[in-house]
Coordinates of C-alpha atoms in Angstrom, one line a residue:
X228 CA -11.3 20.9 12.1
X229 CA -9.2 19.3 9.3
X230 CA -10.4 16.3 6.9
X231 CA -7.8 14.3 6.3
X232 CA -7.4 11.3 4.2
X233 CA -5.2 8.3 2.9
X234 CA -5.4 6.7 -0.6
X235 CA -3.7 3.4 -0.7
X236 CA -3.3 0.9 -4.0
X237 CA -1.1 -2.5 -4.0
X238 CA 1.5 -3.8 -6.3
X239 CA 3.0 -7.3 -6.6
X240 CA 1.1 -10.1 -6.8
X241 CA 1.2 -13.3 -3.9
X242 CA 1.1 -16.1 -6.5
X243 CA 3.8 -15.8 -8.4
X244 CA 5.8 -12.7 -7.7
X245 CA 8.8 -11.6 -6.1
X246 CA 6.8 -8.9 -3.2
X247 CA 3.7 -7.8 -2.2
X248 CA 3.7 -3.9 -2.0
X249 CA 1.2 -1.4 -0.5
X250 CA 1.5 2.3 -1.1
X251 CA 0.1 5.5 -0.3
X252 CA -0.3 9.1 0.2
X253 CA -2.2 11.1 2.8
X254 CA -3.1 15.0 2.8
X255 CA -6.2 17.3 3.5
X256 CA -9.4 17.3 1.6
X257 CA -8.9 20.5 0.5
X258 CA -5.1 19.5 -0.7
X259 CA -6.4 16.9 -2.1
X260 CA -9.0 19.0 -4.2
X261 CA -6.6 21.2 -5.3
X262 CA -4.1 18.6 -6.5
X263 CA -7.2 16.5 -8.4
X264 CA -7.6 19.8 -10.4
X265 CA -3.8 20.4 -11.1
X266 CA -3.3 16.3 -11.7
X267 CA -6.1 16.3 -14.2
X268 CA -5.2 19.1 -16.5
X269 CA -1.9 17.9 -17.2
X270 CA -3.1 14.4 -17.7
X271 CA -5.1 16.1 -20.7
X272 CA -2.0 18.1 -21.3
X273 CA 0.5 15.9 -21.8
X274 CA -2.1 13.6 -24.3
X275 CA -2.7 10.7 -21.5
X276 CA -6.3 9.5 -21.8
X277 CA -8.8 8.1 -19.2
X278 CA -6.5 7.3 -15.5
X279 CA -3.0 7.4 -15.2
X280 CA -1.6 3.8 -14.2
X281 CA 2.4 3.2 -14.8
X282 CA 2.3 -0.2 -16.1
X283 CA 0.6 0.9 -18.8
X284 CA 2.8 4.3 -19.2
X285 CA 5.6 2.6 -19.3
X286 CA 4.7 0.3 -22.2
X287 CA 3.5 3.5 -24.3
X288 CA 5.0 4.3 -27.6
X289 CA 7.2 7.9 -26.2
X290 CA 11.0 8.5 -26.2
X291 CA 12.9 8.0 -23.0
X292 CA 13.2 11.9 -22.6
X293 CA 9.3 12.5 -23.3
X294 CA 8.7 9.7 -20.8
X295 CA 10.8 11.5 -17.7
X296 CA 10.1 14.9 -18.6
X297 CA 6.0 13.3 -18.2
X298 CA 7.0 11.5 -14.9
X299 CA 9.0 14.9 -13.8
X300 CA 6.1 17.3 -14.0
X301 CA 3.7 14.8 -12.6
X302 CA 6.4 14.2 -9.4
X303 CA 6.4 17.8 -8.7
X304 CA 2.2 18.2 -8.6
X305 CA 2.4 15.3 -6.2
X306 CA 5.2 17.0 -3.7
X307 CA 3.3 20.5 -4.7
X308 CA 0.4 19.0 -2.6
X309 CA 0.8 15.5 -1.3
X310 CA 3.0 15.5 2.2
X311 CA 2.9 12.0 4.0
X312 CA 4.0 9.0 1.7
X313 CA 4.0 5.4 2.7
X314 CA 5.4 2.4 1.4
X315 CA 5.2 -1.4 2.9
X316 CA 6.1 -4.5 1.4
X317 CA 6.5 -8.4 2.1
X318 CA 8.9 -10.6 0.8
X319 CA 7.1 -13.3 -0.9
X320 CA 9.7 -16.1 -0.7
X321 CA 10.3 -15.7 2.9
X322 CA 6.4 -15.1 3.6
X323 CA 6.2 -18.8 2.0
X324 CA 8.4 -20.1 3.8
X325 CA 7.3 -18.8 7.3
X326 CA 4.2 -19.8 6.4
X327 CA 4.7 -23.4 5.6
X328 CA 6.0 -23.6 8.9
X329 CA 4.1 -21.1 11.0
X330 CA 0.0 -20.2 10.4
X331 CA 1.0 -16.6 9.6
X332 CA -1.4 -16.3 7.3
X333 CA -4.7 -17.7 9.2
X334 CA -3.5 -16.1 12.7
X335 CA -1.9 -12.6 10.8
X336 CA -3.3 -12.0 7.4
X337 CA -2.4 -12.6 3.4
X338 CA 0.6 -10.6 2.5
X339 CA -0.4 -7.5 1.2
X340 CA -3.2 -7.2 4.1
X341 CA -0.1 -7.9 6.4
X342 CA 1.8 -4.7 4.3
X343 CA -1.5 -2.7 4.9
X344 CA -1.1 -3.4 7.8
X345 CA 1.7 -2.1 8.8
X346 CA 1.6 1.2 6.7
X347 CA -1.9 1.7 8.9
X348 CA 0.5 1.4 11.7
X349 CA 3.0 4.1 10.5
X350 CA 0.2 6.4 9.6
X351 CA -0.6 6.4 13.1
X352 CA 2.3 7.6 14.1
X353 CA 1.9 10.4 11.3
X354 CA -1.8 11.0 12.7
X355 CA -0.1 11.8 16.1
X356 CA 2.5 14.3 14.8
X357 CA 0.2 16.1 12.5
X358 CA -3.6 16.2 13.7
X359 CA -5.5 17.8 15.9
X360 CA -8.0 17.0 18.4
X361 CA -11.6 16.6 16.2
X362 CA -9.3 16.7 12.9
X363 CA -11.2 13.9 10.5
X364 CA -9.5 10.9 9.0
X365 CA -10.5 8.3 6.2
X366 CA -8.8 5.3 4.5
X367 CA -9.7 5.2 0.4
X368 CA -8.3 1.7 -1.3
X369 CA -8.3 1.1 -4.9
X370 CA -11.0 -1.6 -5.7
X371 CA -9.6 -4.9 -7.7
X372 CA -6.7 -6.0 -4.8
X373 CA -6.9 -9.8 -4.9
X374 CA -6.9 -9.9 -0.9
X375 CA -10.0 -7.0 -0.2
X376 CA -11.7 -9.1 1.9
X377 CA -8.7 -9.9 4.4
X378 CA -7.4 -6.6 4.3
X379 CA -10.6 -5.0 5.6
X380 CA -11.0 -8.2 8.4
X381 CA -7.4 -7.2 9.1
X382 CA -8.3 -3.4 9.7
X383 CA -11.5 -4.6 11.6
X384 CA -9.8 -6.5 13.8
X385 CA -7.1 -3.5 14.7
X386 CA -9.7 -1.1 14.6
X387 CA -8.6 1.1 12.2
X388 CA -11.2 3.0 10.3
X389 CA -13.2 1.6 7.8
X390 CA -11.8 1.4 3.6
X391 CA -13.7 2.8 1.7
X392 CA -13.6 1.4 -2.2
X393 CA -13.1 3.6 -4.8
X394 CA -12.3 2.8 -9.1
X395 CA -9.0 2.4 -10.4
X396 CA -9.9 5.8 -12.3
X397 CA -9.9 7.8 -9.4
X398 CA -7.5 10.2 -9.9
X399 CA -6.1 10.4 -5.5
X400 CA -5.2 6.5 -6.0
X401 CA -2.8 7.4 -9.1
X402 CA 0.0 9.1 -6.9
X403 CA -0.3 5.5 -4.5
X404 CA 0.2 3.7 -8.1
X405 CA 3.1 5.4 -9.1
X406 CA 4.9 5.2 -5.9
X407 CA 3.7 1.1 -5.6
X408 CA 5.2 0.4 -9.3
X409 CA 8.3 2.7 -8.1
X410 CA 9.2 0.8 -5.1
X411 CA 8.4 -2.6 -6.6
X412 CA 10.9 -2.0 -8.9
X413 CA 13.2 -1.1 -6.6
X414 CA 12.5 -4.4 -4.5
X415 CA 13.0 -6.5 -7.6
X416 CA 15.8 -4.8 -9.1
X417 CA 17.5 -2.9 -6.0
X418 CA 18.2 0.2 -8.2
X419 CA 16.4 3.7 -7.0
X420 CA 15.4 4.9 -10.2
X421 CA 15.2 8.8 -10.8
X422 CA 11.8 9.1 -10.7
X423 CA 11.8 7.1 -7.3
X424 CA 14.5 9.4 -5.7
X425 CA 11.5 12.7 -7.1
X426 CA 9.0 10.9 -5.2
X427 CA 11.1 11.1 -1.6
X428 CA 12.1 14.4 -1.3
X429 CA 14.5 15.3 1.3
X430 CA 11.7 16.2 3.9
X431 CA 10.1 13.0 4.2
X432 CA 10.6 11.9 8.0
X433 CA 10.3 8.3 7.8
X434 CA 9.5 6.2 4.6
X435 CA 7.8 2.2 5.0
X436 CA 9.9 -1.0 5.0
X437 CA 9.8 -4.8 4.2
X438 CA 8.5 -8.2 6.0
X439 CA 11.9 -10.0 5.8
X440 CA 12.5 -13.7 7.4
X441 CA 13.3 -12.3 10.4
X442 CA 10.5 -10.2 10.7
X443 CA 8.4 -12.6 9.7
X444 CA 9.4 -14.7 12.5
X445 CA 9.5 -11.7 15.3
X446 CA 6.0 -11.8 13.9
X447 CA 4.7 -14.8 15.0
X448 CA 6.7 -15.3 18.2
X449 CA 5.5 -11.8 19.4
X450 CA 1.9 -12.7 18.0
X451 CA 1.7 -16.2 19.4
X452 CA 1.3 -17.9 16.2
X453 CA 0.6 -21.0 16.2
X454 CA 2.9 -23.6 14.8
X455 CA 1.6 -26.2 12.1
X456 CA 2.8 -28.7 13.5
X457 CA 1.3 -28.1 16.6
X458 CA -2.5 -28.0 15.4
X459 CA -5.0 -31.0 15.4
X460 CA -6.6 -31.5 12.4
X461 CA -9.8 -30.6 13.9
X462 CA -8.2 -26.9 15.2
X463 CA -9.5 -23.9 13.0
X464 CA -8.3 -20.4 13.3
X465 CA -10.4 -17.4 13.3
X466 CA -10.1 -13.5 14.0
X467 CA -12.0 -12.1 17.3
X468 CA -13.4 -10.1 15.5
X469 CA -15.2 -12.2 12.9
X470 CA -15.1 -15.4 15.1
X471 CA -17.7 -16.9 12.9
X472 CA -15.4 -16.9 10.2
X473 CA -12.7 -19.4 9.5
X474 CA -9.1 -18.5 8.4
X475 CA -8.1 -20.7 5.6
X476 CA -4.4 -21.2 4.3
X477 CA -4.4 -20.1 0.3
X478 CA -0.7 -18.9 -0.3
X479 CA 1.5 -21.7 -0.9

C-alpha cells in the first residue's frame, strides 16, 4: 500500500485579472518526505528565509544570473522527486462573458473551483495509470484562495476526496506555487520562460489546459446550464449536494 498525495495552490485573481490558475503536484508520502528535507536545506542554503513564494522572489534584490541559478537548483529537487504535474486555468474574459449570459457560475462553480475542477479530473486519470488497488490518496490546498468554500462544494458534489487546508508555509504547496506563477505568466504573456520549460521535463505525459469561450460553452450545453434569460425571478440554483444552499452570482 502506497500513500499518495496532491498539493494544489491558485494564481490569478477573478476580479480583476487576466486567468484564474490552479496548480499542482502529486507524489508518495515518502517522496514527498524526502523532497521536504532536500527542499528545506537549500532554502537555508541559498539565504531565502521563512517559505518560498515567487512573487515575492522575484521582487528580491539578486542579479538575473543569481536568480536562475536559484530557480535551476530548486527545479531539479522538484523533478528529483515530484512526478505528476498539473496545471488548469480559466480565461477570465471569456468566463465573464459566458456567464453574463449562461448561470455558469451558480450551476458549475467560480473560476478557479471550475480549474480545480478539472485538474481533479486529470488526476484521475493519473490515479488510474499509476495506483494500485488499496494505494491511499489525499488532496492538500493552500489556505487563503478567495473561492475555498466553492471549491470544496465543487469537490463534494463530484465526490472527490476531501481538501484538506494547510499554511502558505508549507513547504509541499511551494512546488504548486512555482509552477501557478510559471504558467500565469505564460497565459498573460504567451512566452515559456526557461524556468517553465525546467518544470516540464520531457517525460511528462499530459500537462492541464485552459477554459476558453468554447469550452465554456460545451460546458454548459453538455451540463444543462441554465440560461439567464430563461429563469424567473423567483428560480434559485443550488448543488445536490448542499441543496440547502443557494448559489449566488458574484463574478461580474
Amino acid at each position: 500500500m502506497t500513500n499518495f498525495a496532491l498539493y494544489i495552490d491558485d494564481s490569478g485573481h477573478p476580479d480583476n485579472q487576466s486567468n484564474v490558475v490552479a496548480a499542482g503536484f502529486v507524489a508518495s508520502e515518502d517522496q514527498w518526505s524526502e523532497f521536504e528535507t532536500e527542499w528545506t536545506s537549500a532554502l537555508i542554503r541559498f539565504g531565502i528565509a521563512g517559505a518560498f513564494h515567487m512573487t515575492e522572489f522575484m521582487h528580491e534584490n539578486r542579479t538575473a544570473l543569481k536568480r536562475d541559478w536559484i530557480l535551476g537548483s530548486l527545479c531539479r529537487i522538484i523533478n528529483k522527486y515530484l512526478g505528476g504535474r498539473f496545471f488548469h486555468a480559466v480565461d477570465m474574459d471569456a468566463y465573464k462573458r459566458i456567464n453574463d449570459e449562461w448561470t455558469l457560475e451558480e450551476s458549475v462553480g467560480a473560476p478557479i473551483a471550475l480549474a480545480a475542477r478539472s485538474l481533479t479530473t486529470e488526476i484521475n486519470g493519473w490515479r488510474r495509470i499509476h495506483m494500485l488497488p488499496g494505494d491511499n490518496f489525499k488532496i492538500f490546498i493552500e489556505q487563503g484562495s478567495k473561492h475555498y468554500g466553492d471549491i470544496e462544494q465543487v469537490f463534494k458534489r463530484d465526490r472527490q476526496p476531501p481538501l484538506i487546508r494547510v499554511p502558505k508555509s508549507n513547504p509541499r504547496c511551494q512546488p504548486a506555487d512555482m509552477l501557478g506563477w510559471e504558467g500565469f505568466r505564460y497565459l498573460r504573456t504567451g512566452i515559456t520562460s526557461k524556468n517553465m520549460k525546467r518544470l516540464l521535463p520531457k517525460n511528462v505525459d499530459t500537462f492541464g489546459g485552459i477554459f476558453l469561450a468554447k469550452d465554456l460553452i460545451e460546458l454548459c450545453k453538455h451540463t444543462a446550464v441554465p440560461k439567464r434569460a430563461d429563469l424567473k425571478p423567483i428560480d434559485s440554483i443550488s448543488f445536490h449536494s448542499e441543496r440547502k444552499r443557494k448559489r449566488q452570482r458574484t463574478v461580474f
